[in-house]
Structures are given as structure tokens and as C-alpha cells.
CSV table of C-alpha atoms and ligand atoms in Angstrom, one decimal:
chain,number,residue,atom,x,y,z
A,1,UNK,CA,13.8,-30.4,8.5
A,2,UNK,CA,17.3,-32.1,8.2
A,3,UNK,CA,19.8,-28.9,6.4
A,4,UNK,CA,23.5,-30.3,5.2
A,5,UNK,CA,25.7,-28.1,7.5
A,6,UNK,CA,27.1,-26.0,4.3
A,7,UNK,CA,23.4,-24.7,4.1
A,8,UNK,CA,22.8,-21.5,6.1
A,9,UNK,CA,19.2,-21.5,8.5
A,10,UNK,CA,17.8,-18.2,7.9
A,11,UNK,CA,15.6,-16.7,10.7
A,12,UNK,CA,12.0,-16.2,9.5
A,13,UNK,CA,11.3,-12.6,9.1
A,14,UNK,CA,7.5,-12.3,12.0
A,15,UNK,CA,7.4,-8.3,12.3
A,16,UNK,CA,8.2,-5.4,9.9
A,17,UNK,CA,11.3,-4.9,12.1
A,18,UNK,CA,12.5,-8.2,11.7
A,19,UNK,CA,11.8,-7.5,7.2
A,20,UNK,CA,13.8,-4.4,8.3
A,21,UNK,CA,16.6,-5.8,9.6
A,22,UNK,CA,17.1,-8.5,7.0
A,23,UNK,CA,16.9,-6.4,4.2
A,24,UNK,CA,19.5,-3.8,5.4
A,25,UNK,CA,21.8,-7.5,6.5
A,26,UNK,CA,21.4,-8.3,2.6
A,27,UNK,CA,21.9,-4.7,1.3
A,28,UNK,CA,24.9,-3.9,2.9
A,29,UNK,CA,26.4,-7.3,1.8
A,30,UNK,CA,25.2,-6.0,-1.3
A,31,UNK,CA,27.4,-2.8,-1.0
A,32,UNK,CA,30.1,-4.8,0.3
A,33,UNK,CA,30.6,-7.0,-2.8
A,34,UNK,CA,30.2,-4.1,-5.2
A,35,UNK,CA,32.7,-2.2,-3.7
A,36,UNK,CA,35.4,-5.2,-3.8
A,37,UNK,CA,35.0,-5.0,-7.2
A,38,UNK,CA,34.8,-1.4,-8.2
A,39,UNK,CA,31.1,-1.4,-8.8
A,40,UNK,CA,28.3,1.4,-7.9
A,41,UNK,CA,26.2,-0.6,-5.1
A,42,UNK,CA,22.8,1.5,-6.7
A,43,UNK,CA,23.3,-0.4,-9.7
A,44,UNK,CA,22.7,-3.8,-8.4
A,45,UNK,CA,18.3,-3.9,-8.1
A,46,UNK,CA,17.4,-6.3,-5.1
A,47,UNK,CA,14.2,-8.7,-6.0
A,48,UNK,CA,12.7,-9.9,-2.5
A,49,UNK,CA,11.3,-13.4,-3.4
A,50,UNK,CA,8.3,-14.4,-1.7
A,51,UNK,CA,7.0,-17.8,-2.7
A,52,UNK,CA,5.8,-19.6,-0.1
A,53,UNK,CA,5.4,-16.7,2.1
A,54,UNK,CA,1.3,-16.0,2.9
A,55,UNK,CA,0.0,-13.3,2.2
A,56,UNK,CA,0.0,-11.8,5.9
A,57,UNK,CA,3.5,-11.7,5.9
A,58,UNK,CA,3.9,-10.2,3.0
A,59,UNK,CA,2.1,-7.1,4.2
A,60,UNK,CA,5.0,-6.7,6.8
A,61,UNK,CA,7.4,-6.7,4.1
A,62,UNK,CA,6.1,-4.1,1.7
A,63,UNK,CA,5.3,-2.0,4.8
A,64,UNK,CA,9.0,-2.4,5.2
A,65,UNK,CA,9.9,-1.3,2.1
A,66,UNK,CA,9.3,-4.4,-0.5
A,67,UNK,CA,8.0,-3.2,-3.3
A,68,UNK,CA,8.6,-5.5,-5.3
A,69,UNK,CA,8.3,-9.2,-5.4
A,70,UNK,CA,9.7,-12.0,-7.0
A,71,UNK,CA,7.5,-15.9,-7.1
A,72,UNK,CA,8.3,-18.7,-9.0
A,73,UNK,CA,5.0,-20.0,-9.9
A,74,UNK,CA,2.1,-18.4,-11.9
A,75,UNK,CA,-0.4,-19.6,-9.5
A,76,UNK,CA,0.4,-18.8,-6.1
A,77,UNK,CA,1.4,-15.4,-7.5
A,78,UNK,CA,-1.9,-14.5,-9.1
A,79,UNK,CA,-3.7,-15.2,-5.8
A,80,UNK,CA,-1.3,-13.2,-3.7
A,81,UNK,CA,-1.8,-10.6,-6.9
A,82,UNK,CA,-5.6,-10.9,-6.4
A,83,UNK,CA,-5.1,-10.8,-2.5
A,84,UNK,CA,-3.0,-7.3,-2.2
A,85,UNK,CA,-4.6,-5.1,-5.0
A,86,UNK,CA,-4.9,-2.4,-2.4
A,87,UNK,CA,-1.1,-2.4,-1.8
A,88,UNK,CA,1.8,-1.0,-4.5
A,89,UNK,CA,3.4,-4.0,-5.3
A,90,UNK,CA,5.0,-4.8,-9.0
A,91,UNK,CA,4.8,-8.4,-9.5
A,92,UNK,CA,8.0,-10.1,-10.9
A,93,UNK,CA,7.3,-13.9,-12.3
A,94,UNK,CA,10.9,-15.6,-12.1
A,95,UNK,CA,9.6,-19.0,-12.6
A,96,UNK,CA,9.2,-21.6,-15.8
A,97,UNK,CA,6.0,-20.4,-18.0
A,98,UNK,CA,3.4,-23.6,-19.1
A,99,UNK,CA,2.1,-22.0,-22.3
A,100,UNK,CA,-1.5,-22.0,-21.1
A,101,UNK,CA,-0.5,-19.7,-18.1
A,102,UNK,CA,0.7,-17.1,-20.4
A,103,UNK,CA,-2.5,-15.1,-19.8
A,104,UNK,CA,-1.8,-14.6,-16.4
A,105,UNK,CA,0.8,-13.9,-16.5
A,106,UNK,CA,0.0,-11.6,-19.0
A,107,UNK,CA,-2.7,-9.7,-17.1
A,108,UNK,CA,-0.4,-9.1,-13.7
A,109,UNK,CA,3.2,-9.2,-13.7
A,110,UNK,CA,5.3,-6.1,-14.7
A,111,UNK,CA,8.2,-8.6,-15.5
A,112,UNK,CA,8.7,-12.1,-16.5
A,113,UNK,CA,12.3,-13.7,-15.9
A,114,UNK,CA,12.4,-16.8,-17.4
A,115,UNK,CA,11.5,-16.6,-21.0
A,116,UNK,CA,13.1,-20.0,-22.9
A,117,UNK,CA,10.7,-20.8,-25.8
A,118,UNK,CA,9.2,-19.2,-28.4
A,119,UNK,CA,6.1,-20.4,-27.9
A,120,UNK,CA,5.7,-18.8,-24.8
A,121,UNK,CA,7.2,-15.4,-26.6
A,122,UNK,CA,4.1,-15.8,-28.8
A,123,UNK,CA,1.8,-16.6,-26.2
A,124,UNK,CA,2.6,-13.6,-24.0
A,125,UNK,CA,2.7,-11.0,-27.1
A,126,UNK,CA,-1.2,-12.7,-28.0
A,127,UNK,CA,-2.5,-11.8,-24.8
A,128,UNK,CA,-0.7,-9.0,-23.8
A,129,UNK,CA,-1.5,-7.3,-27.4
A,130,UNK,CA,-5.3,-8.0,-26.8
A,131,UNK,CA,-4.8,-5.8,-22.9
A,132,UNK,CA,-2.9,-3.2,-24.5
A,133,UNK,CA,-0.3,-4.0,-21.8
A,134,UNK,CA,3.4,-4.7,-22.2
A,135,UNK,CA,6.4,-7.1,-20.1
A,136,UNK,CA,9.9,-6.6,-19.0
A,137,UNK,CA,11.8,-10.4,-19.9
A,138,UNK,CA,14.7,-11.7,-19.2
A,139,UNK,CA,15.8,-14.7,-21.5
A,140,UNK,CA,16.8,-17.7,-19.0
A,141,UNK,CA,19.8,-19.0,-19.8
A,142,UNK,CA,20.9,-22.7,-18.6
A,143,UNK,CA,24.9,-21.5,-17.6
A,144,UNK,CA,25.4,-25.1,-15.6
A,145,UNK,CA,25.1,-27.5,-18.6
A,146,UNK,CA,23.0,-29.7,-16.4
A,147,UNK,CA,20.2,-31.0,-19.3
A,148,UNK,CA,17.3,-31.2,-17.1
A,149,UNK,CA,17.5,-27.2,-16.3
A,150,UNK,CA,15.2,-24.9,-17.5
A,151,UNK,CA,17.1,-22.1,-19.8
A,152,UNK,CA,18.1,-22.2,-23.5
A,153,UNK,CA,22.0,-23.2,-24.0
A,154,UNK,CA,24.3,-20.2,-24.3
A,155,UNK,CA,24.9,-21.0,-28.0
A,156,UNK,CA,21.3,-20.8,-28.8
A,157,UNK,CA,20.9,-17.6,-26.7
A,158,UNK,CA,21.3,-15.0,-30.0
A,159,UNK,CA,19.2,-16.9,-32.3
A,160,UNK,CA,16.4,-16.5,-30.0
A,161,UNK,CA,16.9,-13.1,-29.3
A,162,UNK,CA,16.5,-12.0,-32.9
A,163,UNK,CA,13.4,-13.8,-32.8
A,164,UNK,CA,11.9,-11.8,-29.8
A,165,UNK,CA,12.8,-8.8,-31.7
A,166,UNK,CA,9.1,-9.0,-33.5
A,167,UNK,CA,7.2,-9.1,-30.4
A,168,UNK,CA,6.5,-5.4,-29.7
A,169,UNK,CA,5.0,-6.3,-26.1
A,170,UNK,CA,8.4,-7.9,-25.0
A,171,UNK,CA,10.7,-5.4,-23.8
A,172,UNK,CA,14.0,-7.5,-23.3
A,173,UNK,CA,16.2,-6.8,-20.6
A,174,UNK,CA,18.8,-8.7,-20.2
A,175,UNK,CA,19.8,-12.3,-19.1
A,176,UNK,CA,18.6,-14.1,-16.2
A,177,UNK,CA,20.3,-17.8,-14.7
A,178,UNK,CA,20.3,-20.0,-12.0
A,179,UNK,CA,23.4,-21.1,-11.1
A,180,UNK,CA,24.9,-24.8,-10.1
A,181,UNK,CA,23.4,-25.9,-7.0
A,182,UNK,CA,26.6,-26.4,-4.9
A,183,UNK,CA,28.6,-25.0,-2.0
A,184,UNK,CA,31.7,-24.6,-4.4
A,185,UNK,CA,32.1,-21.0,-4.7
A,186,UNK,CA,34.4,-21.2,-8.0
A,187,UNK,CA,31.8,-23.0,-10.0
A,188,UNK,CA,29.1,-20.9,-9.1
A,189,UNK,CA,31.3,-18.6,-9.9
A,190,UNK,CA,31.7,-19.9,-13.1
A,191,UNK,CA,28.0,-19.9,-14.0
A,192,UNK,CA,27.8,-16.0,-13.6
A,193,UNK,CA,30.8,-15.7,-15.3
A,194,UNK,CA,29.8,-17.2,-18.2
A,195,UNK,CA,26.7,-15.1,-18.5
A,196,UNK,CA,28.2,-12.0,-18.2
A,197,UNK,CA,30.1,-12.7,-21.2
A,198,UNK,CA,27.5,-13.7,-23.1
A,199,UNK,CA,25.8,-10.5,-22.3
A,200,UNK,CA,29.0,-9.1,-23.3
A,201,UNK,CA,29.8,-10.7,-26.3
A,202,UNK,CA,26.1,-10.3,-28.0
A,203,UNK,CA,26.1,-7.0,-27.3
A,204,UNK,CA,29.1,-6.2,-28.6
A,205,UNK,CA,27.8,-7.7,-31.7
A,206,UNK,CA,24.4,-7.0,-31.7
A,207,UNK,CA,24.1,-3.9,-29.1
A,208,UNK,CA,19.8,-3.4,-30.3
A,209,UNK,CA,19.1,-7.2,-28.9
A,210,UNK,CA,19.5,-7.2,-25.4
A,211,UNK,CA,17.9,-3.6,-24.0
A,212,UNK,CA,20.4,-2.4,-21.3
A,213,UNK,CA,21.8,-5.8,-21.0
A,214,UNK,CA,20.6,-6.1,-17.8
A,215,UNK,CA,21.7,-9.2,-15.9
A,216,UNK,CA,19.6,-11.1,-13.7
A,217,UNK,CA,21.6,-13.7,-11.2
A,218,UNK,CA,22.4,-14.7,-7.6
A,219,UNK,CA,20.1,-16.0,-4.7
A,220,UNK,CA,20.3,-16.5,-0.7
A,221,UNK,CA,23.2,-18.6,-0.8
A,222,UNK,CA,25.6,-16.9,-3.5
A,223,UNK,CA,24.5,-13.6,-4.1
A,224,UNK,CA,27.6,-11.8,-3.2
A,225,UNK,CA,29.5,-14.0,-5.7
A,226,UNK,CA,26.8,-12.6,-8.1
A,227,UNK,CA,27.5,-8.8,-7.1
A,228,UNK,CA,31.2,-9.2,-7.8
A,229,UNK,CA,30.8,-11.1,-11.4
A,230,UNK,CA,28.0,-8.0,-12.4
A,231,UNK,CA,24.5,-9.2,-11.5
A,232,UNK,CA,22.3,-5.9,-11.8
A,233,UNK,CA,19.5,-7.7,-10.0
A,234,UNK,CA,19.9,-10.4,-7.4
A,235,UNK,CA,16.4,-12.4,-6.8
A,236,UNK,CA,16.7,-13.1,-2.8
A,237,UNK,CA,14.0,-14.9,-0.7
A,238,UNK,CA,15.1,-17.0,2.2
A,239,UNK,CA,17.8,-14.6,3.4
A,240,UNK,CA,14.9,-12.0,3.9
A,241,UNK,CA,12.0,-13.8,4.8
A,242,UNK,CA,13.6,-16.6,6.3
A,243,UNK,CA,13.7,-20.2,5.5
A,244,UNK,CA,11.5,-22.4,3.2
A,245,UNK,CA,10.1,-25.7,4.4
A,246,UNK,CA,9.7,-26.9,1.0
A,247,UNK,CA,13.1,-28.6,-0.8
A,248,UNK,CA,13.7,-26.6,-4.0
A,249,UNK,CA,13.5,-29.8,-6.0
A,250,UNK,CA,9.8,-28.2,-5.7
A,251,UNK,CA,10.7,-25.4,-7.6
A,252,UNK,CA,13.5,-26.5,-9.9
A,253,UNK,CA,13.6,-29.4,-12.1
A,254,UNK,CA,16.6,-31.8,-10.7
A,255,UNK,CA,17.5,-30.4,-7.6
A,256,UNK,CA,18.4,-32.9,-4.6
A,257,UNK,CA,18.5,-31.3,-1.8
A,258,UNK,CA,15.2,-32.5,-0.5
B,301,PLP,C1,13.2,-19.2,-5.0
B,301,PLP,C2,14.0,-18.6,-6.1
B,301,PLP,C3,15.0,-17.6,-5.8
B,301,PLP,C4,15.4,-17.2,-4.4
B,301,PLP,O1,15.9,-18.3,-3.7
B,301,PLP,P1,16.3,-18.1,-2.2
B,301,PLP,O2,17.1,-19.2,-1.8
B,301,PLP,O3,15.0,-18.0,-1.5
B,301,PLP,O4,17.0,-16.8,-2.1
B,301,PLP,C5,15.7,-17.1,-6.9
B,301,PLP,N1,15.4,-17.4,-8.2
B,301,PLP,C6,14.4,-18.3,-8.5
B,301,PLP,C7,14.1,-18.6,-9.9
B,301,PLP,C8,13.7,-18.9,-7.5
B,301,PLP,O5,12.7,-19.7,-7.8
């Protein structure tokens, strides 16, 4: 695989010492960027991300302390789910939701990150009502203005969150966003910027709609910057289980990196 020089190569993670050692690398960046700005390092929640990753390796990782763990799409993270029931593991799903995979998601993850329609909303609460279970969310928001991203636009961001309000199974969180695909720094920057306001702003009006206003934001490649605009969860994969093969133009809508 070719990689634009601007895009780090991260060493695949083969042993629990090598998980180990990756996720102290990424914690104490962690620390470091909190502490630039002020900010208590334990409030900043690390979400491993392990699409892609089988299923072996992911033993290693929660034997290293993952407990956790982040995928992107519904499938692959019900098999790993079905795969690892004798491990602890809390499934995150930080992906885009096709309505019919609602149940699913529904019947395994703990916490569902990209929540933009409220037909998915109703979806989730049907299913979820019928297992007497209940779901963390986190309402995507599209903070790069490209169209073709998943995420509601900032301005329609309350509206929908007084709708969630009659969904008893959905217990909001907070804000989640992926930020402009680029090595500049001050429009990445930007993107995380502009959420945290948002969270800001609608709680300062509305302080019921956003549950502890948690905010969800940063990967491999701009984490840091995350830390040091407020992210209270940073959803990391590459940096600690190493490289994908696969282009993220698999994952994300419009992406071009391939
Ligand atoms: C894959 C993915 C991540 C993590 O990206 P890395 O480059 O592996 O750190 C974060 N958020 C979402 C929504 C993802 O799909």
C-alpha cells in the first residue's frame, strides 16, 4: 500500500505487549494534550477501534486492558460479538445505522455513536423496548460541511434532540463527529471547535437535552488536537492496533485517500 508521506505507518500491534505498549504511547499523548490545556487527563475516555482487526487479535488486546471496543459496521461487529461472549467486552457501534440493522444493534452494543435520523431513533427504541434493554447515543454531527458526510448539520442538531427526548431507551450523551479528512491542523481544528460550542450553546439553553454533554471526537491522526478543543472520548484504532489495509473511503462516504 502506497501512504502520502503526511500519513503516519502505524506498527501492527502481534502480542499483548505490543497492545501494551501502544496504548500507554496513546495515553500519555492523551495526558500530554490535556495538560496543555488545563484539562483532567481521567476525563478524556479512550475507545480502542477494532474494525478490521480478527478476532485473535482482539483477544490480545482485551487481555491488555481493552475493554472496550469501538467498529464501524453492524456486521463485522455482531460476529466478533457472537465470537467473544466468554470475554468482558462492551461493544460501542460508531458507524452509519441502515434502519433494518437496528435490531442488532439493538440486541449487542452498550453504545451507539452515530445516531442522524429519526428513523433509526424509532427503530432502536422498537427493538430495544421489546428486550427490555437500553443505548448510550451520541447524535453525529457533520462539523466539515462536506454534503456527502454522514451527521445532521449543526443547525438541525436541537431540533432533533427534542425529538429523541420521547424515546425512553435512548439515553443521550453527547455529540460525536468526524472531522475534515486533511493534514491541516487548523481546520481540523476547526471541526472540534465548532462542536464544542454547539455542545455548549444547547446546553446552555436547553441543559435536559444533551445528558452530560459528553463529546465524542478525534482518531489516530488528530486526536491530540481533539484533547485540547474538549473531546471526552477519543475513538482510536490504527494508532493501537496498527495500520489498516483497507482505504477509509470503505468506511466513510467520500473519502479519497484510497
Ligand atoms: C475507524 C474509525 C475511527 C478510528 O480511526 P483510526 O484511524 O483507526 O484511529 C474513528 N471513528 C470512526 C467513526 C471510525 O470509523
Amino acid at each position: 500500500m502506497s501512504t502520502p508521506e503526511n500519513v503516519p505507518v502505524y506498527p501492527p500491534a502481534h502480542t499483548v505487549a505490543d497492545f501494551t505498549a501502544n496504548l500507554a504511547a496513546v495515553r500519555a499523548k492523551i495526558e500530554a494534550a490535556a495538560s496543555r490545556v488545563g484539562r483532567d487527563p481521567s476525563s478524556v475516555r479512550l475507545l480502542p477501534v477494532s474494525k478490521t482487526v480478527p478476532e485473535e487479535r482482539l483477544r490480545l488486546a482485551v487481555a491488555a486492558g481493552c475493554h472496550q471496543l469501538g467498529e464501524n459496521k453492524v456486521q463485522e461487529a455482531k460476529r466478533k460479538w457472537q465470537n467473544l461472549t466468554d470475554l468482558e467486552i462492551s461493544w460501542a457501534v460508531i458507524g452509519h445505522l441502515q434502519t433494518n440493522k437496528a435490531k442488532d444493534v439493538a440486541a449487542f452494543a452498550n453504545e451507539f455513536q452515530a445516531l442522524d435520523s429519526l428513523r433509526v431513533a424509532e427503530a432502536l427504541d422498537r427493538r430495544l423496548d421489546r428486550l427490555g434493554r437500553s443505548l448510550d447515543v451520541y447524535v453525529q454531527v457533520n462539523t466539515s460541511q462536506e454534503p456527502q458526510k454522514y451527521g445532521l448539520p449543526p443547525e438541525e442538531v436541537r431540533a432533533f434532540l427534542h425529538q429523541l427526548n420521547q424515546f425512553e431507551t435512548l439515553r443521550v450523551q453527547g455529540l460525536m463527529t468526524l472531522a475534515l479528512f486533511t493534514s491541516d491542523g487548523e481546520r481540523v481544528r476547526e471541526c472540534f471547535t465548532l462542536l464544542r460550542n454547539l455542545r455548549d450553546q444547547i446546553r446552555g439553553e436547553d441543559p435536559a437535552l444533551l445528558g452530560p454533554g459528553e463529546l465524542s471526537m478525534g482518531m489516530s491522526g488528530d486526536y491530540e488536537i481533539a484533547v485540547e478543543e474538549g473531546a471526552t472520548c477519543v475513538r482510536v484504532g490504527q494508532a493501537i492496533f496498527g495500520s489498516r489495509a483497507l482505504p477509509d473511503s470503505y468506511y466513510w462516504p467520500g473519502e479519497t485517500n484510497a
